[in-house]
Tab-separated table of C-alpha atoms in Angstrom:
chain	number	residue	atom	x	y	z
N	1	UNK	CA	4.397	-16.267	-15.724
N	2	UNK	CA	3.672	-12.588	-15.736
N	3	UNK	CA	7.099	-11.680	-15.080
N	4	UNK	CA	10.534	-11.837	-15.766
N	5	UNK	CA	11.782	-14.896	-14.239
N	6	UNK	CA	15.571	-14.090	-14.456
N	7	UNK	CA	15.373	-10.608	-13.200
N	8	UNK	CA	18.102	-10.068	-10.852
N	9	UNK	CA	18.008	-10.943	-6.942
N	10	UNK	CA	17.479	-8.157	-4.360
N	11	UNK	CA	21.774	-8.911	-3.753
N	12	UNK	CA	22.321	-7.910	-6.982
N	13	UNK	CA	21.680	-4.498	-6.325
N	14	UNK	CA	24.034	-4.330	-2.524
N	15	UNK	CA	26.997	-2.551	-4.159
N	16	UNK	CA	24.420	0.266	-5.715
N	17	UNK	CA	22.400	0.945	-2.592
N	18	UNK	CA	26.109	0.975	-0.873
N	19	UNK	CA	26.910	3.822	-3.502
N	20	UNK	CA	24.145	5.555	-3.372
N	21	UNK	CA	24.394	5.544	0.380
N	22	UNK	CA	27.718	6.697	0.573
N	23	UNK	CA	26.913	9.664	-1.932
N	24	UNK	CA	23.452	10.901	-0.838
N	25	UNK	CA	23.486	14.298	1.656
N	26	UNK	CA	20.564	13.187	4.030
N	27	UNK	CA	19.291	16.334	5.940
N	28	UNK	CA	18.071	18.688	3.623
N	29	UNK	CA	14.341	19.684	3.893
N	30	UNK	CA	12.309	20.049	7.102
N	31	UNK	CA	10.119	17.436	9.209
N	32	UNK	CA	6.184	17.378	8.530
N	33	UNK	CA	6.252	19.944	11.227
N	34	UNK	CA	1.890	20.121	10.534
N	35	UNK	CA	1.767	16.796	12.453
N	36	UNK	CA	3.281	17.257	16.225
N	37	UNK	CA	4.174	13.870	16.544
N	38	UNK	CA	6.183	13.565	12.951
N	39	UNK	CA	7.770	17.014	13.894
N	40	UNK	CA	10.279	15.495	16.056
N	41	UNK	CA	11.679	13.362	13.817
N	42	UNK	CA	15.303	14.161	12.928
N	43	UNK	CA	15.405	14.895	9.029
N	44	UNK	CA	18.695	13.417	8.298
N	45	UNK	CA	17.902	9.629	8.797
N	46	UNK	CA	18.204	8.020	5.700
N	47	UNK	CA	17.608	4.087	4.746
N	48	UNK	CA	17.127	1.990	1.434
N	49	UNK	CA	15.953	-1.023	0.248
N	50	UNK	CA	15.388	-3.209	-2.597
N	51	UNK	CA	13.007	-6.176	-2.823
N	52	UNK	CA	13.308	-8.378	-5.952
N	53	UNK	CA	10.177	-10.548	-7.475
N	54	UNK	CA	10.733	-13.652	-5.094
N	55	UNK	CA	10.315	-12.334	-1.579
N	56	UNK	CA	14.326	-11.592	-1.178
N	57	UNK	CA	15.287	-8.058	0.184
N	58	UNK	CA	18.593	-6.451	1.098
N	59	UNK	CA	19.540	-2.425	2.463
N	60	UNK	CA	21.603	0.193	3.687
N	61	UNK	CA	21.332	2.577	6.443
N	62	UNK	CA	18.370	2.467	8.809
N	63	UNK	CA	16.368	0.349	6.257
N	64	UNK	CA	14.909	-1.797	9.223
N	65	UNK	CA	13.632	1.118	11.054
N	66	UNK	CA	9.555	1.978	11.114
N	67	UNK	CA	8.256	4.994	9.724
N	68	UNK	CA	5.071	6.148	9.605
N	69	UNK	CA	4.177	5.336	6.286
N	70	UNK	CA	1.642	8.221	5.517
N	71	UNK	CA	0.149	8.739	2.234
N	72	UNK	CA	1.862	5.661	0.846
N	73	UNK	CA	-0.435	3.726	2.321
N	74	UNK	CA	-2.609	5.297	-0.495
N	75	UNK	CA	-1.174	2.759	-2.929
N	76	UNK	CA	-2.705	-0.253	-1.063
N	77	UNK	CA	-6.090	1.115	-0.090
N	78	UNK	CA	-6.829	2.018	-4.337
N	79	UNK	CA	-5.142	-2.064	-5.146
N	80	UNK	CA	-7.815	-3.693	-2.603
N	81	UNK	CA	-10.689	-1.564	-3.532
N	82	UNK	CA	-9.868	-2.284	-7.341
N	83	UNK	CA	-9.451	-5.932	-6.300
N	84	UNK	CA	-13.197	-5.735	-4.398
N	85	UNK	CA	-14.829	-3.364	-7.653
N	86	UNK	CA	-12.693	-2.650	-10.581
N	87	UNK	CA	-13.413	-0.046	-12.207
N	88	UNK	CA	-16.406	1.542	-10.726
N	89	UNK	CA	-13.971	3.000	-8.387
N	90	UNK	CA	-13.244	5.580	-11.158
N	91	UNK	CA	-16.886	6.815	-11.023
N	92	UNK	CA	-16.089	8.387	-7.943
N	93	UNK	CA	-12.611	9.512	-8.426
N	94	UNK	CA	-10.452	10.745	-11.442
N	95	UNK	CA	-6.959	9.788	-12.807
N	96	UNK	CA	-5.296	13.142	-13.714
N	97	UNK	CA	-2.592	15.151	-11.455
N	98	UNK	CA	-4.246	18.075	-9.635
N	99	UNK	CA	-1.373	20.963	-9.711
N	100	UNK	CA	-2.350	21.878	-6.970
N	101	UNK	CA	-1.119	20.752	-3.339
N	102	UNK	CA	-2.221	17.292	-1.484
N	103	UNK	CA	-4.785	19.284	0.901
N	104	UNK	CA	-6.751	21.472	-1.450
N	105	UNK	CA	-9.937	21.898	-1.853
N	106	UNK	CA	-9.900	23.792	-4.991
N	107	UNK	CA	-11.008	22.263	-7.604
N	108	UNK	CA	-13.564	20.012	-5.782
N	109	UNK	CA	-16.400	22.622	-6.364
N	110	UNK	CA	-16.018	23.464	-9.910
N	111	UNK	CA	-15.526	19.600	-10.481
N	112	UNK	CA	-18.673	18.493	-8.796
N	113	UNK	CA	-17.493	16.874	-5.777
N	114	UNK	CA	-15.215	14.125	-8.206
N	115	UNK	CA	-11.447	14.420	-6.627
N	116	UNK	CA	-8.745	14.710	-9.570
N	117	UNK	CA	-7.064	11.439	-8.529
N	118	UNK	CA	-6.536	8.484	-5.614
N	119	UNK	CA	-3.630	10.085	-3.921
N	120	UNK	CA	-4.682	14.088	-2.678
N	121	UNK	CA	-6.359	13.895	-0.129
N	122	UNK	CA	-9.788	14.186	-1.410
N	123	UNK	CA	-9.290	11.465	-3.675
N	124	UNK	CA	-8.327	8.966	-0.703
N	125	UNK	CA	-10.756	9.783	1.448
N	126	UNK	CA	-12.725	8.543	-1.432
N	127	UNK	CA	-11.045	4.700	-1.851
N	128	UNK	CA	-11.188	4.862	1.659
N	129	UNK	CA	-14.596	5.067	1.673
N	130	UNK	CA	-15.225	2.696	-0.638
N	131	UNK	CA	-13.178	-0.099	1.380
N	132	UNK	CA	-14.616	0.836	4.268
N	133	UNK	CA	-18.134	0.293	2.092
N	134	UNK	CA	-16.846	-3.020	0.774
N	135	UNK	CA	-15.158	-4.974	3.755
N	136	UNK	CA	-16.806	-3.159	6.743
N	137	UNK	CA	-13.272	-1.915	8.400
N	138	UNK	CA	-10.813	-0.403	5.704
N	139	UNK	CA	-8.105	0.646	8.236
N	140	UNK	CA	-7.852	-3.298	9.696
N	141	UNK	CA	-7.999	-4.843	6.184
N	142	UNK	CA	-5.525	-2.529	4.676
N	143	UNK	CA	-3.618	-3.755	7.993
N	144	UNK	CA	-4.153	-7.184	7.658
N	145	UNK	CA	-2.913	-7.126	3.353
N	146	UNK	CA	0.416	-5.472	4.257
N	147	UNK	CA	1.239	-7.893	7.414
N	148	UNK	CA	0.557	-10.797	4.368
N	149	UNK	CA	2.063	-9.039	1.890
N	150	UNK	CA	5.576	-7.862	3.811
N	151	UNK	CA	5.638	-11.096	6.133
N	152	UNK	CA	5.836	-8.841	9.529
N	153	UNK	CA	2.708	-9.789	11.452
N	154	UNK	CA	4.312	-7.512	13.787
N	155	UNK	CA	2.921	-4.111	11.572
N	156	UNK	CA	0.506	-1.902	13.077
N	157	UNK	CA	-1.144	2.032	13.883
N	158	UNK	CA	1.024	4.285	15.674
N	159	UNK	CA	-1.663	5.456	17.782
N	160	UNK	CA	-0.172	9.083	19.325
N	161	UNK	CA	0.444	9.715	14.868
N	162	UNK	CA	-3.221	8.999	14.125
N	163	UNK	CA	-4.357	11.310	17.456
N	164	UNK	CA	-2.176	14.167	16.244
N	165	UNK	CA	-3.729	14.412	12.539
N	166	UNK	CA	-7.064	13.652	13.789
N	167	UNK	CA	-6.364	16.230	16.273
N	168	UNK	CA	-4.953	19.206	13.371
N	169	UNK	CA	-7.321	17.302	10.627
N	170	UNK	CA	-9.831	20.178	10.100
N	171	UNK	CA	-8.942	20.652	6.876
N	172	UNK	CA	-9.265	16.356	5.981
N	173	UNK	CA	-12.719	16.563	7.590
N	174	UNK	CA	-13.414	19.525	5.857
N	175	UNK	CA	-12.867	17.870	2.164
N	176	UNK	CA	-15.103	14.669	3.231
N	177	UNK	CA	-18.147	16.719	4.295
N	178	UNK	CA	-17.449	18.628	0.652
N	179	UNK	CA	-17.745	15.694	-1.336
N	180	UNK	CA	-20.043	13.888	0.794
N	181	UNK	CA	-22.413	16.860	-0.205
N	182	UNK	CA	-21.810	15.529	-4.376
N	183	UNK	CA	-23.020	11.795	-2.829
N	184	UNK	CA	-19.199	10.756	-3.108
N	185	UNK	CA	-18.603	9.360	0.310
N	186	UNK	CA	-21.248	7.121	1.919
N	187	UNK	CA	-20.531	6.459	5.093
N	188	UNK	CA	-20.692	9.090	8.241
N	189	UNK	CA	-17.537	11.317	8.266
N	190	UNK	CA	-16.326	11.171	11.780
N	191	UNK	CA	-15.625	6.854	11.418
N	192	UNK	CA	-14.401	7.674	8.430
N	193	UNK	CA	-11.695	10.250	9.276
N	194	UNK	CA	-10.795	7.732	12.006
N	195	UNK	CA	-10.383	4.932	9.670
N	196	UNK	CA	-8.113	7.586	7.015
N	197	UNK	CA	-6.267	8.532	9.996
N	198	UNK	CA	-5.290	5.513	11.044
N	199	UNK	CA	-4.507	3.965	7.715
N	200	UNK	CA	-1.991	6.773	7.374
N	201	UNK	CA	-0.188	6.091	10.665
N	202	UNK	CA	0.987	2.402	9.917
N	203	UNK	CA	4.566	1.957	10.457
N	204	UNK	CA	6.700	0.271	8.527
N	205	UNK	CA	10.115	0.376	7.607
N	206	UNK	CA	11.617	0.207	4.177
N	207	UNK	CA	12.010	-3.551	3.425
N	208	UNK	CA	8.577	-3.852	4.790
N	209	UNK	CA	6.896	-1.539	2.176
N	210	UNK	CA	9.269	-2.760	-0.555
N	211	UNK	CA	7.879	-6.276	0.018
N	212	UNK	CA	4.251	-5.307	0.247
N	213	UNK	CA	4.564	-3.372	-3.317
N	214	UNK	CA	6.267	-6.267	-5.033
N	215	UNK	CA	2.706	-7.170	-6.319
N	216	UNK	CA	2.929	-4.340	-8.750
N	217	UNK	CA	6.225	-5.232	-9.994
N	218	UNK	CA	4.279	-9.047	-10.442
N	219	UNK	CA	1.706	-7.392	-12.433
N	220	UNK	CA	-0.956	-7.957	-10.072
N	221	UNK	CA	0.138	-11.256	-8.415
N	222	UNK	CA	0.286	-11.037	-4.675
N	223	UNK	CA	3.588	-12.566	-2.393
N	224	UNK	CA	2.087	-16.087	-1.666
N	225	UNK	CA	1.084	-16.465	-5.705
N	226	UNK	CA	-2.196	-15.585	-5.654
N	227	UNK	CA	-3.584	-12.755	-7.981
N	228	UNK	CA	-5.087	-9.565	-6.642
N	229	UNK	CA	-5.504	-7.296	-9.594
N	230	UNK	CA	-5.154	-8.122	-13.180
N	231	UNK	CA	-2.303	-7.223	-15.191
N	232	UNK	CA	-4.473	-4.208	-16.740
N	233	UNK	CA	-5.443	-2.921	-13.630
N	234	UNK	CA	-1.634	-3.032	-11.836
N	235	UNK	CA	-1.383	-1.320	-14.872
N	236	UNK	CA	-3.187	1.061	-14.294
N	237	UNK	CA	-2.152	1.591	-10.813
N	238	UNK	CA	1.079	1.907	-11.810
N	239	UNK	CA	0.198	4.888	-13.879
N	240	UNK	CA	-1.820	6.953	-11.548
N	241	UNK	CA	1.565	6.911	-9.492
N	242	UNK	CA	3.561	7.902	-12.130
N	243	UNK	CA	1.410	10.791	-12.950
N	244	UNK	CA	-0.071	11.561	-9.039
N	245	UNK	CA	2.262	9.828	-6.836
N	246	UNK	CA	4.124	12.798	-5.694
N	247	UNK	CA	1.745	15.303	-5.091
N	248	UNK	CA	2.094	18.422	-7.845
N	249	UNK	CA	5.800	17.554	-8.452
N	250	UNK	CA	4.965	14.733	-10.017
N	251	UNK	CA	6.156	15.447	-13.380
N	252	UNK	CA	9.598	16.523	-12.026
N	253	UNK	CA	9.999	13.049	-10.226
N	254	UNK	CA	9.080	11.370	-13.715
N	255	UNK	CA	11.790	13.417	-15.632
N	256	UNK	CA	14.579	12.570	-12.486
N	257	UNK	CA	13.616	8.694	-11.438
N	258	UNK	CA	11.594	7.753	-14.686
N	259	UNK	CA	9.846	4.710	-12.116
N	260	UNK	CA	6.026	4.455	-10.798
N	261	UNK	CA	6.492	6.213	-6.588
N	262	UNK	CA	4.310	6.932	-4.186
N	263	UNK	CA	5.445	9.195	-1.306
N	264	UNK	CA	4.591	10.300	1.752
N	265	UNK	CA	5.477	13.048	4.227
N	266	UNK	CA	6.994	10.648	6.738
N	267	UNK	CA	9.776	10.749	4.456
N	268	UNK	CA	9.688	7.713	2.944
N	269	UNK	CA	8.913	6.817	-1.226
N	270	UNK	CA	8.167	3.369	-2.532
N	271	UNK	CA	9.207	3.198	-6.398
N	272	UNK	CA	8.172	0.348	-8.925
N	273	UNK	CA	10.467	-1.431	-11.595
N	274	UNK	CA	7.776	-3.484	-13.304
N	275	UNK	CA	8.962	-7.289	-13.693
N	276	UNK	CA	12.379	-6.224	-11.685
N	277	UNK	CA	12.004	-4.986	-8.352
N	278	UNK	CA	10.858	-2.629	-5.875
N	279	UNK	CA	12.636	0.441	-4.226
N	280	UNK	CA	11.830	1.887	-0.849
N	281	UNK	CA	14.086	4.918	0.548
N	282	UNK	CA	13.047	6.940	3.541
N	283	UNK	CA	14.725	10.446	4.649
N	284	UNK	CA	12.485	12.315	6.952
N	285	UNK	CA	13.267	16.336	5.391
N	286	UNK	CA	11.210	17.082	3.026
N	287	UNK	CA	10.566	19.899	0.083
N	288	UNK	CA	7.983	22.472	0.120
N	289	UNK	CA	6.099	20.138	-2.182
N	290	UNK	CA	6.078	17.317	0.735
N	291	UNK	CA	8.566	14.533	-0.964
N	292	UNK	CA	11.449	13.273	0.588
N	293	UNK	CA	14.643	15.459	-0.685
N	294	UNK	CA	17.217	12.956	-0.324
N	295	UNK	CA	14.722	9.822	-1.081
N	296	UNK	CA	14.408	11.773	-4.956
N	297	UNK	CA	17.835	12.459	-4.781
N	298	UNK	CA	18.747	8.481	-3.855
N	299	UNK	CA	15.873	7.074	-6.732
N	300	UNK	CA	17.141	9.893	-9.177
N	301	UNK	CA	20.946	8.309	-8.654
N	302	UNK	CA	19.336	4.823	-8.515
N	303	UNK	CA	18.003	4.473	-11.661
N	304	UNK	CA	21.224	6.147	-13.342
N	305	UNK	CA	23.560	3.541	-11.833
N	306	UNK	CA	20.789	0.614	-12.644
N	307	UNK	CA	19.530	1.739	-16.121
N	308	UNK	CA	16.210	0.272	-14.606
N	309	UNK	CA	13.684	3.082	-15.868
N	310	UNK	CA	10.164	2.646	-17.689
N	311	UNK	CA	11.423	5.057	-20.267
């Protein structure tokens, strides 16, 4: 097997997420106030939870409360077109962290339409494309894959979310005409923003996105045993979110948590222990950079307690 087949259960790891839990200030950092309907979500909420290799999961705090997952859902969309293309993807979009912040359109001109990497923006609206290219509705097969891959056929678009970002998504639209003008994006730009939007406004709660990432910490093997990437390329997934996962403070969360994450400004960050586990913490108040304060703060203290750490 690709993995380690006496890595701990998700149990193992109770007493931790209890300490952590009992030691983490929630509350610090605002609400995505951009998006109305994430605004009003109260930035001290706070759950965690662990999924190990076998399907088992335990948490503390609000752990089984939905979220609206955001860019995490970033993560998926790049495995499934990967799964559908390999590496062709990377024709379209680059693997290097963009120092600059998730919305920008900066550097698209002077690169020639190629976004730095899968998780701006720019770069998503890109894989998004693609799947949308390659299965004829990305948003309901990116759906579909995380109801199989966290066991809750009960996951699905938070409609009013996906009406308020189409509704103050100027800016998103703005970035797919601009690359659409380099030949990067294929299909029309209105169905696609629709398709982004709603990909973004999936709700889940935390042992629901640990679950659906365990395939990365299977190198590539999928819940019910079946493989969806090889081990190279959940690999290489693994370390675009290392390097991109957190927007341009990705180097920071490297140097605190030392584990693969992808966040999003819901509040919530999924984290990778290859061959161990996943992590999934979600605090609503975020930093100026758009990551959860108390969801670094909770990964930072995890990986201390654990020793679990790629480095």
């Amino acid at each position: 097997m690709p993995y380690d087949l006496a890595a701990p259960k998700a149990e193992h790891y109770l007493s931790v997420l209890e300490e952590i839990a009992a030691g983490v200030e929630p509350g610090g950092g605002r609400s995505a106030d951009y998006i109305p309907a994430l605004a009003c979500v109260a930035p001290d909420r706070f759950g965690m939870a662990v999924a190990d290799l076998d399907g088992g999961v335990c948490g503390v705090g609000e752990w089984r409360t939905p979220f609206s997952t955001q860019s995490i859902t970033k993560v998926f969309a790049l495995a499934l077109v990967l799964a559908h293309e390999g590496a062709e993807v990377w024709e379209h979009v680059g693997r290097e962290p963009s120092g600059n912040p998730f919305n920008s359109l900066v550097q698209l001109e002077y690169e020639h339409g190629v976004p730095r990497n899968p998780f701006i923006n720019a770069g998503a609206l890109v894989v998004t494309d693609r799947l949308q290219t390659l299965t004829g509705d990305a948003s309901a097969d990116l759906l579909a894959f995380l109801r199989a891959e966290s066991g809750n056929e009960e996951l699905g678009f938070d409609l009013e979310v996906a009406a308020s970002e189409a509704a103050h998504g100027d800016r998103n639209a703005a970035l797919a005409h601009f690359i659409a003008s380099y030949g990067h994006i294929r299909q029309p730009v209105p169905p696609l923003l629709d398709h982004y939007f709603r990909q973004c406004s999936i709700e889940m709660n935390c042992a629901d996105l640990a679950l659906a990432t365990g395939f990365l910490a299977r190198h590539g093997v999928r819940a019910d045993g079946s493989r969806l990437l090889s081990r190279s390329e959940a690999k290489q997934v693994n370390a675009v979110m290392m390097t991109c996962g957190t927007y341009d403070a990705a180097g920071d969360f490297a140097y605190r948590v030392g584990l693969p994450g992808k966040s999003g400004v819901g509040g919530g960050i999924v984290a990778v222990v290859p061959g161990r586990c996943t992590v999934c913490v979600w605090s609503p108040g975020l930093d100026a950079r758009g990551n959860s304060v108390a969801g670094v703060a909770a990964l930072d203290r995890f990986t201390t307690l654990t020793g679990l750490s790629v480095f």
